[in-house]
């Protein structure tokens, strides 16, 4: 049962629902990878949340050679 629960939480559908509940918008990087939170992107890219947030807010053009844009 635990394995099923963990797999469900890692699923794209679950992450999309969680992001919608928090009112956050999904965003993607230049390669097309979709992220549902800034924290998730920071963990996967080994970076800091502030740098990613600045790019999404338009304060920076890129962070560690990555560009981000909201997926609408």
Coordinates of N, CA and C in Angstrom, one line a residue:
X1 N 0.8 -1.2 0.0 CA 0.0 0.0 0.0 C 0.9 1.3 0.0
X2 N 1.9 1.2 0.8 CA 2.8 2.4 0.8 C 3.4 2.8 -0.5
X3 N 3.8 1.7 -1.3 CA 4.4 2.0 -2.6 C 3.3 2.6 -3.5
X4 N 2.1 2.2 -3.5 CA 1.0 2.7 -4.3 C 0.8 4.2 -3.9
X5 N 0.8 4.5 -2.7 CA 0.6 5.9 -2.2 C 1.7 6.8 -2.7
X6 N 3.0 6.3 -2.6 CA 4.1 7.1 -3.0 C 4.1 7.3 -4.6
X7 N 3.7 6.3 -5.3 CA 3.6 6.4 -6.7 C 2.5 7.4 -7.1
X8 N 1.4 7.4 -6.4 CA 0.3 8.4 -6.6 C 0.8 9.8 -6.4
X9 N 1.6 10.0 -5.3 CA 2.0 11.4 -5.0 C 3.1 11.9 -6.0
X10 N 3.8 11.0 -6.7 CA 4.7 11.3 -7.7 C 4.1 11.5 -9.1
X11 N 2.8 11.2 -9.2 CA 2.2 11.3 -10.5 C 1.9 12.7 -10.9
X12 N 1.8 12.9 -12.2 CA 1.6 14.2 -12.8 C 0.2 14.7 -12.4
X13 N -0.8 13.8 -12.4 CA -2.1 14.2 -12.1 C -2.2 14.8 -10.6
X14 N -1.6 14.1 -9.7 CA -1.6 14.5 -8.3 C -0.9 15.9 -8.1
X15 N 0.2 16.1 -8.8 CA 1.0 17.4 -8.7 C 0.2 18.5 -9.3
X16 N -0.5 18.2 -10.4 CA -1.4 19.3 -11.0 C -2.5 19.7 -10.1
X17 N -3.1 18.7 -9.4 CA -4.2 19.0 -8.5 C -3.7 19.8 -7.3
X18 N -2.5 19.4 -6.7 CA -2.0 20.1 -5.6 C -1.7 21.6 -6.0
X19 N -1.1 21.8 -7.2 CA -0.8 23.2 -7.6 C -2.0 24.0 -7.8
X20 N -3.1 23.4 -8.3 CA -4.4 24.1 -8.5 C -5.0 24.4 -7.1
X21 N -4.8 23.6 -6.1 CA -5.4 23.8 -4.8 C -4.7 25.0 -4.1
X22 N -3.4 25.1 -4.4 CA -2.6 26.2 -3.8 C -2.7 27.5 -4.6
X23 N -3.3 27.4 -5.8 CA -3.4 28.6 -6.7 C -2.2 28.9 -7.4
X24 N -1.2 28.0 -7.6 CA 0.0 28.2 -8.3 C -0.2 27.8 -9.7
X25 N 0.6 28.4 -10.6 CA 0.5 28.1 -12.0 C 1.7 27.2 -12.4
X26 N 1.5 26.2 -13.2 CA 2.6 25.4 -13.6 C 3.5 26.2 -14.6
X27 N 4.8 25.9 -14.6 CA 5.7 26.6 -15.5 C 6.7 25.6 -16.1
X28 N 7.4 26.0 -17.1 CA 8.3 25.1 -17.8 C 9.6 25.8 -18.1
X29 N 10.6 25.0 -18.3 CA 11.9 25.5 -18.6 C 12.2 25.5 -20.1
X30 N 13.3 25.8 -20.5 CA 13.6 25.9 -22.0 C 13.6 24.5 -22.7
X31 N 13.7 23.5 -21.9 CA 13.7 22.1 -22.5 C 12.2 21.5 -22.5
X32 N 11.3 22.3 -21.9 CA 9.9 21.8 -21.9 C 9.5 21.0 -20.7
X33 N 10.4 20.9 -19.7 CA 10.1 20.2 -18.5 C 9.1 21.0 -17.7
X34 N 8.0 20.4 -17.2 CA 7.0 21.2 -16.5 C 7.2 21.0 -15.0
X35 N 7.1 22.1 -14.3 CA 7.2 22.1 -12.8 C 6.0 22.7 -12.3
X36 N 5.5 22.2 -11.1 CA 4.3 22.6 -10.5 C 4.6 23.5 -9.2
X37 N 5.9 23.6 -8.9 CA 6.3 24.5 -7.8 C 7.7 24.9 -8.0
X38 N 8.1 26.1 -7.4 CA 9.4 26.6 -7.5 C 10.4 25.7 -6.7
X39 N 9.9 25.1 -5.6 CA 10.7 24.2 -4.8 C 11.1 23.0 -5.6
X40 N 10.1 22.4 -6.3 CA 10.4 21.2 -7.1 C 11.4 21.5 -8.2
X41 N 11.3 22.6 -8.8 CA 12.3 23.0 -9.9 C 13.7 23.2 -9.3
X42 N 13.7 23.9 -8.1 CA 15.0 24.1 -7.4 C 15.7 22.8 -7.1
X43 N 14.9 21.8 -6.6 CA 15.5 20.5 -6.2 C 16.1 19.8 -7.5
X44 N 15.3 19.8 -8.5 CA 15.7 19.1 -9.7 C 16.9 19.7 -10.4
X45 N 17.0 21.1 -10.4 CA 18.0 21.8 -11.1 C 19.2 22.1 -10.2
X46 N 19.1 21.7 -8.9 CA 20.2 22.0 -8.0 C 20.4 23.5 -7.9
X47 N 19.4 24.3 -7.7 CA 19.5 25.7 -7.6 C 18.7 26.3 -6.4
X48 N 18.6 27.6 -6.4 CA 17.9 28.3 -5.3 C 16.6 28.8 -5.8
X49 N 15.6 28.8 -4.9 CA 14.2 29.2 -5.3 C 14.2 30.7 -5.7
X50 N 15.0 31.5 -5.1 CA 14.9 32.9 -5.4 C 15.3 33.2 -6.8
X51 N 16.3 32.5 -7.3 CA 16.7 32.7 -8.7 C 15.6 32.4 -9.7
X52 N 15.0 31.3 -9.5 CA 13.9 30.8 -10.3 C 12.7 31.8 -10.2
X53 N 12.4 32.2 -9.0 CA 11.3 33.1 -8.8 C 11.6 34.5 -9.6
X54 N 12.8 34.9 -9.5 CA 13.2 36.2 -10.2 C 13.0 36.1 -11.7
X55 N 13.3 34.9 -12.3 CA 13.1 34.7 -13.7 C 11.6 34.7 -14.0
X56 N 10.8 34.1 -13.2 CA 9.4 34.0 -13.5 C 8.7 35.4 -13.3
X57 N 9.3 36.2 -12.4 CA 8.7 37.6 -12.2 C 9.3 38.6 -13.2
X58 N 10.2 38.2 -14.0 CA 10.8 39.1 -15.0 C 11.9 39.9 -14.6
X59 N 12.4 39.7 -13.4 CA 13.6 40.4 -12.9 C 14.9 40.0 -13.4
X60 N 15.0 38.8 -13.9 CA 16.2 38.2 -14.5 C 15.8 37.6 -15.8
X61 N 16.7 37.4 -16.8 CA 16.4 36.7 -18.0 C 16.6 35.2 -17.9
X62 N 17.6 34.9 -17.1 CA 17.9 33.4 -16.9 C 18.6 33.2 -15.6
X63 N 18.5 31.9 -15.2 CA 19.1 31.5 -13.9 C 19.9 30.3 -14.2
X64 N 21.2 30.3 -14.0 CA 22.1 29.1 -14.2 C 21.8 28.6 -15.6
X65 N 21.8 29.4 -16.6 CA 21.5 29.1 -18.0 C 20.1 28.5 -18.3
X66 N 19.2 28.6 -17.4 CA 17.9 28.1 -17.6 C 16.9 29.3 -17.7
X67 N 16.0 29.2 -18.6 CA 14.9 30.2 -18.7 C 13.6 29.5 -18.3
X68 N 12.7 30.2 -17.8 CA 11.4 29.7 -17.3 C 10.3 30.5 -17.8
X69 N 9.2 29.9 -18.1 CA 8.0 30.7 -18.5 C 6.7 29.9 -18.0
X70 N 5.7 30.7 -17.7 CA 4.5 30.0 -17.2 C 3.8 29.3 -18.4
X71 N 3.3 28.2 -18.1 CA 2.5 27.3 -19.1 C 1.1 27.7 -19.0
X72 N 0.6 28.3 -20.0 CA -0.8 28.8 -20.0 C -1.6 28.0 -21.1

